[in-house]
GROMACS .gro file of N, CA and C in nm:
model
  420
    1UNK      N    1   5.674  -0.635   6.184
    1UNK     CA    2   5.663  -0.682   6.048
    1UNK      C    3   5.521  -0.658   5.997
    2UNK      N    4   5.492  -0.597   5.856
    2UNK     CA    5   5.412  -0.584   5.859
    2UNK      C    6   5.294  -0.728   5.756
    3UNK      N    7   5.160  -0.707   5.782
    3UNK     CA    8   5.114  -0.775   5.721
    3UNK      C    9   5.093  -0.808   5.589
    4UNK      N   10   5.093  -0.685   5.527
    4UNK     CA   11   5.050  -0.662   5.372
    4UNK      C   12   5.122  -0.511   5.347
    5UNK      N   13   5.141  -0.571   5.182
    5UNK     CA   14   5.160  -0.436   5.123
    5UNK      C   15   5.055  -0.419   4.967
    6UNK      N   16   5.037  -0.365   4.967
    6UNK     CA   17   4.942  -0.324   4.850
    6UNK      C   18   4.970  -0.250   4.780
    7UNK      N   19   4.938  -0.210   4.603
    7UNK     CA   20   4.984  -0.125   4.538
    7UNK      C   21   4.917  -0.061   4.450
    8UNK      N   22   4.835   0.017   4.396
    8UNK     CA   23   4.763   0.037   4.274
    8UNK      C   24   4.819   0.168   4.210
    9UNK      N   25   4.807   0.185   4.098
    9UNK     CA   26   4.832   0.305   4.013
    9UNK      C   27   4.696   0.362   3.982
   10UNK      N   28   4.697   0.497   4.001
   10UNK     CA   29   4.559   0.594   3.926
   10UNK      C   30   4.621   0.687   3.831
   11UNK      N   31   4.529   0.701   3.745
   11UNK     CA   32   4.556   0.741   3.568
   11UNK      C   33   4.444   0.866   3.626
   12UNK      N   34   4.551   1.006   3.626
   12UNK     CA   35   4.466   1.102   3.635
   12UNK      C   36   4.484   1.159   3.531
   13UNK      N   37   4.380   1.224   3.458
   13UNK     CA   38   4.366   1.347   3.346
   13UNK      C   39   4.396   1.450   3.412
   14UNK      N   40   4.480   1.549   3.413
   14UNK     CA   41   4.485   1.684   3.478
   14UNK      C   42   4.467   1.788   3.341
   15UNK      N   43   4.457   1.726   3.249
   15UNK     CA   44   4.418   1.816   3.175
   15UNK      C   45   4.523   1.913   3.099
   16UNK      N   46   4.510   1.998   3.033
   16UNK     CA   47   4.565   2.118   2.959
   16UNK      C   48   4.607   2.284   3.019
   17UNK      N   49   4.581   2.256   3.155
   17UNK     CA   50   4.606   2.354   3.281
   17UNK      C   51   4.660   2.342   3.366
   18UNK      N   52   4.672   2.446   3.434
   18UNK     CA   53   4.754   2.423   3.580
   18UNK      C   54   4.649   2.390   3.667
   19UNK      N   55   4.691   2.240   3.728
   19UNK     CA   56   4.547   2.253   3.834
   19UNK      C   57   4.640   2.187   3.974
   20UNK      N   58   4.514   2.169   4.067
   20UNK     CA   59   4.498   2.095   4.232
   20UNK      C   60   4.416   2.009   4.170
   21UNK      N   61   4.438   1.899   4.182
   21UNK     CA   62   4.350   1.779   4.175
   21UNK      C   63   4.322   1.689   4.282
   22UNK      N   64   4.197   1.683   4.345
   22UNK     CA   65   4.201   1.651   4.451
   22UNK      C   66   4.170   1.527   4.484
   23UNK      N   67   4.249   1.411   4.543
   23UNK     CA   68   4.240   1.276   4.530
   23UNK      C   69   4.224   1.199   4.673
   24UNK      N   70   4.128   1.273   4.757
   24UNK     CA   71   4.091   1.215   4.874
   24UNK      C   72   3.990   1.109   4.876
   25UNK      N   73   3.912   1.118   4.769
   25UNK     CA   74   3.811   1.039   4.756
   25UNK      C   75   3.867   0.868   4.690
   26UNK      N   76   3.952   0.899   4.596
   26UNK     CA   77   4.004   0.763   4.539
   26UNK      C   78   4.157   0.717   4.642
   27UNK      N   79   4.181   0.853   4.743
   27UNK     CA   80   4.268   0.716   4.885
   27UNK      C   81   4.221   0.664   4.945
   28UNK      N   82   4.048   0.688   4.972
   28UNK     CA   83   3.979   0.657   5.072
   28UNK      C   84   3.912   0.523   4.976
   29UNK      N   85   3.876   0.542   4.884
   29UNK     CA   86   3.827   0.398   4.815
   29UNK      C   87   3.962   0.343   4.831
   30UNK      N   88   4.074   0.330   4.751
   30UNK     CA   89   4.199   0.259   4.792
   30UNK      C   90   4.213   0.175   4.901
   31UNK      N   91   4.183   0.299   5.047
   31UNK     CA   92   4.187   0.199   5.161
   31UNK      C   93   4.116   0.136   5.215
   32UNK      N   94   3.994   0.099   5.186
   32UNK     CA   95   3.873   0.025   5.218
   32UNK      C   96   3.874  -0.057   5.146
   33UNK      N   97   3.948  -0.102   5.048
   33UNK     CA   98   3.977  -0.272   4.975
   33UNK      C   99   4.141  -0.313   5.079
   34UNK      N  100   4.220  -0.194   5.068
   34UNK     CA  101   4.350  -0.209   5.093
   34UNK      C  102   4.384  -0.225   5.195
   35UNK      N  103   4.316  -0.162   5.337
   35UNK     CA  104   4.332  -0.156   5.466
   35UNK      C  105   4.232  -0.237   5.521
   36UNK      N  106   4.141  -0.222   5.477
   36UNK     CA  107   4.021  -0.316   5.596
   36UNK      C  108   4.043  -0.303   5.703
   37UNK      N  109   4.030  -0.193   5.784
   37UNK     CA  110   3.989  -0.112   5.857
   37UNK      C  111   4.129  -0.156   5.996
   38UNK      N  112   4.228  -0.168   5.894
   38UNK     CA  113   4.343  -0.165   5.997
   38UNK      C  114   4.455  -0.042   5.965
   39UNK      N  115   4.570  -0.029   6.072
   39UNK     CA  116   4.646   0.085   6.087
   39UNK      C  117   4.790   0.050   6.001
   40UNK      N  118   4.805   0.139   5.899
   40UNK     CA  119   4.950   0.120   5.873
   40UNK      C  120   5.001   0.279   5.827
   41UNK      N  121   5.048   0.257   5.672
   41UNK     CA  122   5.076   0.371   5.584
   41UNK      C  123   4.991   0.376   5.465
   42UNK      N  124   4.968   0.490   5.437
   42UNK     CA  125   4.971   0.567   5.271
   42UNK      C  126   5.052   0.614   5.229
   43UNK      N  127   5.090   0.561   5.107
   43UNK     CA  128   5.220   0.659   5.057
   43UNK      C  129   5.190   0.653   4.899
   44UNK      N  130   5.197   0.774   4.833
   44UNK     CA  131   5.145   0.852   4.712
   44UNK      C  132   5.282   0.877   4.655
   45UNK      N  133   5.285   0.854   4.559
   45UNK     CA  134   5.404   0.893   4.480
   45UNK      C  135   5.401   0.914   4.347
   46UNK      N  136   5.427   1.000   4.249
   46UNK     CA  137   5.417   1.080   4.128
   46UNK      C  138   5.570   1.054   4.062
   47UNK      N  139   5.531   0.962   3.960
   47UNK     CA  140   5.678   0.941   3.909
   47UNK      C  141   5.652   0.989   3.801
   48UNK      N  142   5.662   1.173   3.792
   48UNK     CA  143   5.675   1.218   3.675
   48UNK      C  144   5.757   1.362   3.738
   49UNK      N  145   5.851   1.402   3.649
   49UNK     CA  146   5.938   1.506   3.660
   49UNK      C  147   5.884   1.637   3.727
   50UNK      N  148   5.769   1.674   3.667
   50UNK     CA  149   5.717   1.786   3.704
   50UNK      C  150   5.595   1.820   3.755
   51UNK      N  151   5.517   1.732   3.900
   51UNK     CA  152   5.425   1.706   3.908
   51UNK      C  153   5.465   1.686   4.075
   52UNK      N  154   5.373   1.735   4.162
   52UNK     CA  155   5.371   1.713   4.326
   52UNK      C  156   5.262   1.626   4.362
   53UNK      N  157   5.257   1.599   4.494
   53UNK     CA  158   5.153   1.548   4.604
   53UNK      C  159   5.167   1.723   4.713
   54UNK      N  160   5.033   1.765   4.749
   54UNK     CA  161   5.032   1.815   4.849
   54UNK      C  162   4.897   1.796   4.909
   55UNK      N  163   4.915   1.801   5.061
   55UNK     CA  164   4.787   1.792   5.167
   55UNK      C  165   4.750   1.993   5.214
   56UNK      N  166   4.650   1.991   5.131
   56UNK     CA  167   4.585   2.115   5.132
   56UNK      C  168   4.456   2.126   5.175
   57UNK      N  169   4.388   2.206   5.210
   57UNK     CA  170   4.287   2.255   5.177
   57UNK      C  171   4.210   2.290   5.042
   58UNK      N  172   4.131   2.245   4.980
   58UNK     CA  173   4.003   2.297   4.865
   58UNK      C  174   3.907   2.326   4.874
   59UNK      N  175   3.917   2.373   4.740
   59UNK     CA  176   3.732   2.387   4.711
   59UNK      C  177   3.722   2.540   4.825
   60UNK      N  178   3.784   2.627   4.883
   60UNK     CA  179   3.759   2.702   4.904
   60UNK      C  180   3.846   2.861   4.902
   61UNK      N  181   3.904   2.825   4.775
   61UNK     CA  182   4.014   2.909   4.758
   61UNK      C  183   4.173   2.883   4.780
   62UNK      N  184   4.175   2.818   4.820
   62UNK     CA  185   4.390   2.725   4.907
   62UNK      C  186   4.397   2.668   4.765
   63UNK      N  187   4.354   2.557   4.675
   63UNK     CA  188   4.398   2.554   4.551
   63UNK      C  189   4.452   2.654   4.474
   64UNK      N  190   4.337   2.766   4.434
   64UNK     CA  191   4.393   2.865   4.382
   64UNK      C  192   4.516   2.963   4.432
   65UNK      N  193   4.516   2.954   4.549
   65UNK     CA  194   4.600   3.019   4.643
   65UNK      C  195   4.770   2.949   4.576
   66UNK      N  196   4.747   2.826   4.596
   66UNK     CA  197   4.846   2.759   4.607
   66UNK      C  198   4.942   2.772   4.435
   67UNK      N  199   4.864   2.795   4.305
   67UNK     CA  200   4.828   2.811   4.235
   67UNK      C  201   4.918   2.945   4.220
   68UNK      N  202   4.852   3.030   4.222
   68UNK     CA  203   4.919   3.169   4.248
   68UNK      C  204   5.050   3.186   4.314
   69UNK      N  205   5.104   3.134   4.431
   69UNK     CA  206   5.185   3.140   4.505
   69UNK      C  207   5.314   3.109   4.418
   70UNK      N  208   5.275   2.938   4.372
   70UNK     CA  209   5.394   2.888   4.270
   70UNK      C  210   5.455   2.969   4.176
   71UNK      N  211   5.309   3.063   4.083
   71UNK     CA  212   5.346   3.167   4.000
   71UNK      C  213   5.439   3.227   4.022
   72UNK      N  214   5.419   3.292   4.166
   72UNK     CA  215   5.507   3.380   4.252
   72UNK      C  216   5.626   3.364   4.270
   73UNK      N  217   5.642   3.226   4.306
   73UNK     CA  218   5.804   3.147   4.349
   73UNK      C  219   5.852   3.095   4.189
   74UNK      N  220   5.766   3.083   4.130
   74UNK     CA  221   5.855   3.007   3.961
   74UNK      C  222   5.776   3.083   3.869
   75UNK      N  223   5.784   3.175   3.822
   75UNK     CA  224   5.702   3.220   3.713
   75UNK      C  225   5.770   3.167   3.554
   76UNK      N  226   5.658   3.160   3.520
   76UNK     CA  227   5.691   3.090   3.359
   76UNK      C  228   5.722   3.177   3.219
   77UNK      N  229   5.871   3.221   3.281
   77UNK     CA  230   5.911   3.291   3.205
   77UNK      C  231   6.008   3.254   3.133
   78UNK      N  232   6.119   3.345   3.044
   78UNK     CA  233   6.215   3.248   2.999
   78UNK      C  234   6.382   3.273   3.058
   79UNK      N  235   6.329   3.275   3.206
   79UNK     CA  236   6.474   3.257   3.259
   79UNK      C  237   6.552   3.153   3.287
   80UNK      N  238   6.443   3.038   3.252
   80UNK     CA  239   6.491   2.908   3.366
   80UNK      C  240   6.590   2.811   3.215
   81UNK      N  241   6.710   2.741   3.239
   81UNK     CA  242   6.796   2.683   3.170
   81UNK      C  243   6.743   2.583   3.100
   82UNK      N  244   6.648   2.516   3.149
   82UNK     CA  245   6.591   2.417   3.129
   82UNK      C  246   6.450   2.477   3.002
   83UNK      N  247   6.494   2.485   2.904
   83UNK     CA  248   6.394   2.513   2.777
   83UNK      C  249   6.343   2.476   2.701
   84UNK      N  250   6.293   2.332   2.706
   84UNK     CA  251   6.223   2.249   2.623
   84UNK      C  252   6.087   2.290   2.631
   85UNK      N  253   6.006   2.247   2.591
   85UNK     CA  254   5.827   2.195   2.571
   85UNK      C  255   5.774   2.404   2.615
   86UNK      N  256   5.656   2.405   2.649
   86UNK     CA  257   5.584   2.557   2.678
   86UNK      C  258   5.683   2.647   2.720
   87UNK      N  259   5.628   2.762   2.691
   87UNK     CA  260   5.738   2.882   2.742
   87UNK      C  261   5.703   2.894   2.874
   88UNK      N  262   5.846   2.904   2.966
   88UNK     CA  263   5.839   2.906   3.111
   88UNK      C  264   5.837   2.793   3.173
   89UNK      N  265   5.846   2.597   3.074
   89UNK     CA  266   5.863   2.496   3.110
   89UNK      C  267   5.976   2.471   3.208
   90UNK      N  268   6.099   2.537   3.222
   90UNK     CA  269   6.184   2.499   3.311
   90UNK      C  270   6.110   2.484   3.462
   91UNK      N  271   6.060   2.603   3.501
   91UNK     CA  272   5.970   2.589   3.612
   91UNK      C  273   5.913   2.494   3.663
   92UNK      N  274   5.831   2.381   3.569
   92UNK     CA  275   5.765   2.269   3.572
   92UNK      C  276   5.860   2.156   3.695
   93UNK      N  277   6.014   2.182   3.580
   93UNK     CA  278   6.085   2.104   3.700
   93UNK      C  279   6.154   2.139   3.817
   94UNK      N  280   6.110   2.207   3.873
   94UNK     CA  281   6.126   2.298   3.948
   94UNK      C  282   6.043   2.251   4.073
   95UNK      N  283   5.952   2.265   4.032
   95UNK     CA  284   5.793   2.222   4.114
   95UNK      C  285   5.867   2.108   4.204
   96UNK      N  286   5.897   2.014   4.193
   96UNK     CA  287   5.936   1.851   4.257
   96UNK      C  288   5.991   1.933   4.391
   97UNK      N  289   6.081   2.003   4.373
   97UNK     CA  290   6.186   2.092   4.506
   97UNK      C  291   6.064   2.161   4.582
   98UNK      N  292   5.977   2.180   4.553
   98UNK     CA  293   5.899   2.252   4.640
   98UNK      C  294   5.757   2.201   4.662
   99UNK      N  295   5.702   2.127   4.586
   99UNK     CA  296   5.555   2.075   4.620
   99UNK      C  297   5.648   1.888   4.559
  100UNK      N  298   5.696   1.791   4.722
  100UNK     CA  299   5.722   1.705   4.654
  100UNK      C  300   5.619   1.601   4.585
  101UNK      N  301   5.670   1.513   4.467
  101UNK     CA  302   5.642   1.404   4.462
  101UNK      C  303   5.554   1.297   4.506
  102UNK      N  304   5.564   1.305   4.669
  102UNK     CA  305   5.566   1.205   4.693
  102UNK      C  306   5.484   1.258   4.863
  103UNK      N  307   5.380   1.190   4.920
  103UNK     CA  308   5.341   1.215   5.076
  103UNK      C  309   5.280   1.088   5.171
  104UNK      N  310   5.342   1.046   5.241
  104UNK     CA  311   5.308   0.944   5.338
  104UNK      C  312   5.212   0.979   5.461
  105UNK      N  313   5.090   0.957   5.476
  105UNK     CA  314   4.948   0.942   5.542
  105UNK      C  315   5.007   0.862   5.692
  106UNK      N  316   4.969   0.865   5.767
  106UNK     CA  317   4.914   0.792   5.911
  106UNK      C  318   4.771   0.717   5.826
  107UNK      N  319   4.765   0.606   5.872
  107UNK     CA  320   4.600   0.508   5.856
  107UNK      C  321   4.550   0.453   6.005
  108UNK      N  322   4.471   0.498   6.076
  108UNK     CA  323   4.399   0.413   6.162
  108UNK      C  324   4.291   0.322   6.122
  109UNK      N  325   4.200   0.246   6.191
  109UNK     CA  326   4.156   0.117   6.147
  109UNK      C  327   4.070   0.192   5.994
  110UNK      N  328   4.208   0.203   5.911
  110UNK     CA  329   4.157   0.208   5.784
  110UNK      C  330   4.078   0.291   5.692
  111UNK      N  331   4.159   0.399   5.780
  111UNK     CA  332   4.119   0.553   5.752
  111UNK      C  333   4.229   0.674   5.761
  112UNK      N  334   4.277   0.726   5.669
  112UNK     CA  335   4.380   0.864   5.643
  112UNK      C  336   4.356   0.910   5.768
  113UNK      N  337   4.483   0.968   5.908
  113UNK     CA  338   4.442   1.069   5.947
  113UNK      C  339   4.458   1.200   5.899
  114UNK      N  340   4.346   1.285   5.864
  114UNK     CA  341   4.350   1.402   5.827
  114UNK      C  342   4.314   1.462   5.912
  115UNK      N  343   4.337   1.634   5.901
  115UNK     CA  344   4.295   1.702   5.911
  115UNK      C  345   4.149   1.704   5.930
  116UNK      N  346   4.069   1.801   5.980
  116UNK     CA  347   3.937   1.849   5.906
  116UNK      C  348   3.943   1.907   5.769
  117UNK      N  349   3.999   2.020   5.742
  117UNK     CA  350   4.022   2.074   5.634
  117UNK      C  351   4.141   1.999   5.501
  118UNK      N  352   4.219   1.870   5.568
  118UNK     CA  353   4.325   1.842   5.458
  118UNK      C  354   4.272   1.788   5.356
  119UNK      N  355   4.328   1.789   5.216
  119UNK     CA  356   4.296   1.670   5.156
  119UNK      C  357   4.419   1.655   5.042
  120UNK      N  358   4.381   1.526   5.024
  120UNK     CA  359   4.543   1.487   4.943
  120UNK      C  360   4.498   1.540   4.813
  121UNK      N  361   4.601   1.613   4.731
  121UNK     CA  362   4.614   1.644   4.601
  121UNK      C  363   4.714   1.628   4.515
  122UNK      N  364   4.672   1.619   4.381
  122UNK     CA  365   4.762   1.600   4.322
  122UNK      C  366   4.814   1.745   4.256
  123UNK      N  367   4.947   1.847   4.233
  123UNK     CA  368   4.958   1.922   4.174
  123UNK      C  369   5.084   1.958   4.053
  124UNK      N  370   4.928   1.996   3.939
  124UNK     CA  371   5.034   1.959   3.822
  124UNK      C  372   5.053   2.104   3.728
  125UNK      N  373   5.158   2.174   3.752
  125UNK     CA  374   5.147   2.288   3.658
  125UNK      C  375   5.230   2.261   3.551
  126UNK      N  376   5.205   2.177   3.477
  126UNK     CA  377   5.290   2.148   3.311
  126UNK      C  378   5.149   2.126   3.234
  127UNK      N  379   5.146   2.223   3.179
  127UNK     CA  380   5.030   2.235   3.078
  127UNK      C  381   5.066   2.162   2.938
  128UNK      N  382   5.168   2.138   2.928
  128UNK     CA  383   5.207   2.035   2.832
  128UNK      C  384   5.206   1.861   2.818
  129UNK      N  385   5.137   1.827   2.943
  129UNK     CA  386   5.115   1.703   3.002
  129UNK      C  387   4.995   1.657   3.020
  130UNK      N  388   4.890   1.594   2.981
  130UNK     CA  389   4.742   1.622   3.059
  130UNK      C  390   4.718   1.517   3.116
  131UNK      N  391   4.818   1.386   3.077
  131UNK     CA  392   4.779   1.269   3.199
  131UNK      C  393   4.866   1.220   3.280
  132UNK      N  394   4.849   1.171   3.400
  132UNK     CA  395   4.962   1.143   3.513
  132UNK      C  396   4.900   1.003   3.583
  133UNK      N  397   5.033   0.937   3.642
  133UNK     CA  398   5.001   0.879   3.731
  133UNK      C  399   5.060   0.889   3.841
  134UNK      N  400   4.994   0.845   3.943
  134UNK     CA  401   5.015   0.889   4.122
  134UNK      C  402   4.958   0.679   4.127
  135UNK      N  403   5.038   0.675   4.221
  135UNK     CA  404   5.076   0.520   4.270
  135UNK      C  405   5.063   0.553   4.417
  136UNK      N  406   4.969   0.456   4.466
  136UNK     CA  407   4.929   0.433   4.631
  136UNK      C  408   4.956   0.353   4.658
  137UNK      N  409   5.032   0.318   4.749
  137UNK     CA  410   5.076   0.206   4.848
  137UNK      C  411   4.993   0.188   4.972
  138UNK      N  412   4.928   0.082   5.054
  138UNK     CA  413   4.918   0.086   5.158
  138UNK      C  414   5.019  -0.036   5.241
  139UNK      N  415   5.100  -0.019   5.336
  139UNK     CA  416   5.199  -0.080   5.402
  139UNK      C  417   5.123  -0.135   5.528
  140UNK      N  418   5.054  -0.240   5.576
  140UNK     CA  419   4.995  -0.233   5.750
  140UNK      C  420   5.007  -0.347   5.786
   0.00000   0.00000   0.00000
């Protein structure tokens, strides 16, 4: 059973672009009020249609990579059924099937295990959207 559950919402600007937004720094503040330096879960979740969580690499090209790739797998053209808001918007919802929603962390005494290179991001290619929220849970 666990001891606590905790919850906060973050109000990200992603802006008017397709971006990686990288939100390692505000899980790690999160869990140093939230965890106090004990072991449970992180769990990130994006309750918006067209918007992921992924554990990547940045800041050294894997954003953009990642970026490009999507292009590759959904390009924003006008094939997709779904035709509301920017041209090539169907794609947007699309994104959820492949970069989900949503990613659950390991926490030791109150610390993400990552990677060396991981870091949690948020990824939002609906340029028709510029603010989001991503909701952190810690469970321990």
């Amino acid at each position: 059973m666990s001891d606590s559950f905790t919850t906060r919402v973050l109000n990200v600007a992603s802006g008017s672009r397709e971006r990686v937004v990288d939100l390692t720094r505000e899980c790690e503040a999160f869990l140093r009020e939230a965890a106090a330096d004990r072991d449970g879960l992180l769990n990130l979740f994006v309750p918006h249609a067209t918007a992921g969580i992924a554990i990547i690499e940045t800041g050294a090209g894997s954003d953009d990579d990642l970026l490009a790739a999507l292009h590759t797998l959904l390009p924003a053209d006008d094939r997709w059924q779904h035709r509301h808001g920017s041209p090539g918007h169907g794609r947007d919802h699309v994104l959820p099937a492949i970069v989900p929603p949503h990613a659950t962390l390991p926490v030791v005494a109150g610390r993400m295990e990552l990677g060396t290179w991981q870091s949690v991001c948020l990824v939002d290619t609906n340029i028709s959207k510029d603010n989001r929220q991503v909701r952190l849970s810690f469970l321990g």
